[in-house]
């Protein structure tokens, strides 16, 4: 059965309206979004941990101080859903599958039990704005999370985030400090890379990515924010860190074979670095790893997002009685 038909079936079983256009769980088939007993319920298909296909579901409640208690209450009722994570307003469930989607009727089985458990520990959102508590008949998507947010709170949140974005843009940057931190992190990375290569006679791709992450963290901490200069410095320092790590590895090898001092060995290695590096298979490989690590970390180092995107639900793609909206 294709994903859309499966979701339609799930919609019929639960009475939750099906919206093909709202891809809030990642899959392009869309999601079910509705209200049950005053709680917001959404379900759909998406990625589970480790890239497996999964059925996802979320339950949303009024803000609580004690999300751990909600997890405790929901855990025994979760049925075949494996992961349960809770925060102040939302419980998330994932059920991974390998061969074909599970039977829709089986998937919905735990829902009544979960709602019953939720009633013992969490207050429903009901028909009220989650921020100010005023009556709000509509559910909207706030950055893909189904929420109750009244128009004036929407405006306020947007203004607040716009102000935060401007504040971030205007932050002072400290390039020298960033460079200092970055170089220190890169040097640490080199020592780790060279040491591991020497002791284990292996190099690891994720080692280069780890170094990149360390350099990025140090550099951004020093500079104070993510800029293009910072990203380029992260890339260059990561590649340099791995290259110098290789030099340390060669120097350690030369030192132990020829019984000379490390400093002396390093000098010899650095003088012939490029030749040694390109002559050995491991050297070429680590240049490749260093570049992959550098590019990956440059790409994944993002500015924090200050954005509140509100999307109205619109008309569902299932013709239903009003069972799903009450
Ligand atoms: Zn409000």
CSV table of N, CA, C and O and ligand atoms in Angstrom, one decimal, residues 128-136 148-154, ligand 1:
chain,number,residue,atom,x,y,z
A,128,UNK,N,-7.3,26.8,23.7
A,128,UNK,CA,-6.7,28.0,24.2
A,128,UNK,C,-5.3,28.2,23.6
A,128,UNK,O,-4.6,27.3,23.3
A,129,UNK,N,-5.0,29.5,23.4
A,129,UNK,CA,-3.6,29.8,23.0
A,129,UNK,C,-2.6,29.3,24.0
A,129,UNK,O,-2.8,29.5,25.2
A,130,UNK,N,-1.6,28.7,23.5
A,130,UNK,CA,-0.6,28.1,24.5
A,130,UNK,C,0.2,29.2,25.2
A,130,UNK,O,0.8,28.9,26.2
A,131,UNK,N,0.3,30.4,24.6
A,131,UNK,CA,1.1,31.4,25.2
A,131,UNK,C,0.3,32.2,26.3
A,131,UNK,O,0.7,32.4,27.4
A,132,UNK,N,-0.8,32.8,25.8
A,132,UNK,CA,-1.6,33.7,26.7
A,132,UNK,C,-2.8,33.1,27.3
A,132,UNK,O,-3.4,33.8,28.1
A,133,UNK,N,-3.3,32.0,26.8
A,133,UNK,CA,-4.5,31.3,27.4
A,133,UNK,C,-5.8,31.9,26.9
A,133,UNK,O,-6.8,31.5,27.3
A,134,UNK,N,-5.7,32.8,25.9
A,134,UNK,CA,-7.0,33.3,25.3
A,134,UNK,C,-7.6,32.2,24.4
A,134,UNK,O,-6.9,31.4,23.9
A,135,UNK,N,-8.9,32.3,24.2
A,135,UNK,CA,-9.5,31.3,23.3
A,135,UNK,C,-8.9,31.4,21.9
A,135,UNK,O,-8.7,32.5,21.4
A,136,UNK,N,-8.6,30.3,21.3
A,136,UNK,CA,-8.0,30.2,20.0
A,136,UNK,C,-8.6,29.0,19.3
A,136,UNK,O,-8.2,27.9,19.6
A,148,UNK,N,-1.5,25.7,19.2
A,148,UNK,CA,-2.5,26.7,19.3
A,148,UNK,C,-1.8,28.0,19.6
A,148,UNK,O,-1.2,28.2,20.7
A,149,UNK,N,-1.9,29.0,18.7
A,149,UNK,CA,-1.1,30.2,18.9
A,149,UNK,C,-2.0,31.3,18.4
A,149,UNK,O,-2.3,31.4,17.2
A,150,UNK,N,-2.5,32.2,19.2
A,150,UNK,CA,-3.4,33.3,18.8
A,150,UNK,C,-2.7,34.3,17.9
A,150,UNK,O,-1.4,34.4,18.0
A,151,UNK,N,-3.4,35.0,17.0
A,151,UNK,CA,-2.7,36.0,16.1
A,151,UNK,C,-1.8,36.9,16.8
A,151,UNK,O,-0.7,37.2,16.3
A,152,UNK,N,-2.2,37.5,18.0
A,152,UNK,CA,-1.3,38.5,18.6
A,152,UNK,C,-0.1,37.9,19.2
A,152,UNK,O,1.0,38.5,19.1
A,153,UNK,N,-0.2,36.6,19.7
A,153,UNK,CA,1.0,35.9,20.2
A,153,UNK,C,2.0,35.6,19.0
A,153,UNK,O,3.2,35.6,19.1
A,154,UNK,N,1.4,35.3,17.8
A,154,UNK,CA,2.2,35.0,16.6
A,154,UNK,C,3.0,36.2,16.3
A,154,UNK,O,4.2,36.1,16.0
B,1,LIG,ZN1,-2.0,34.1,22.6
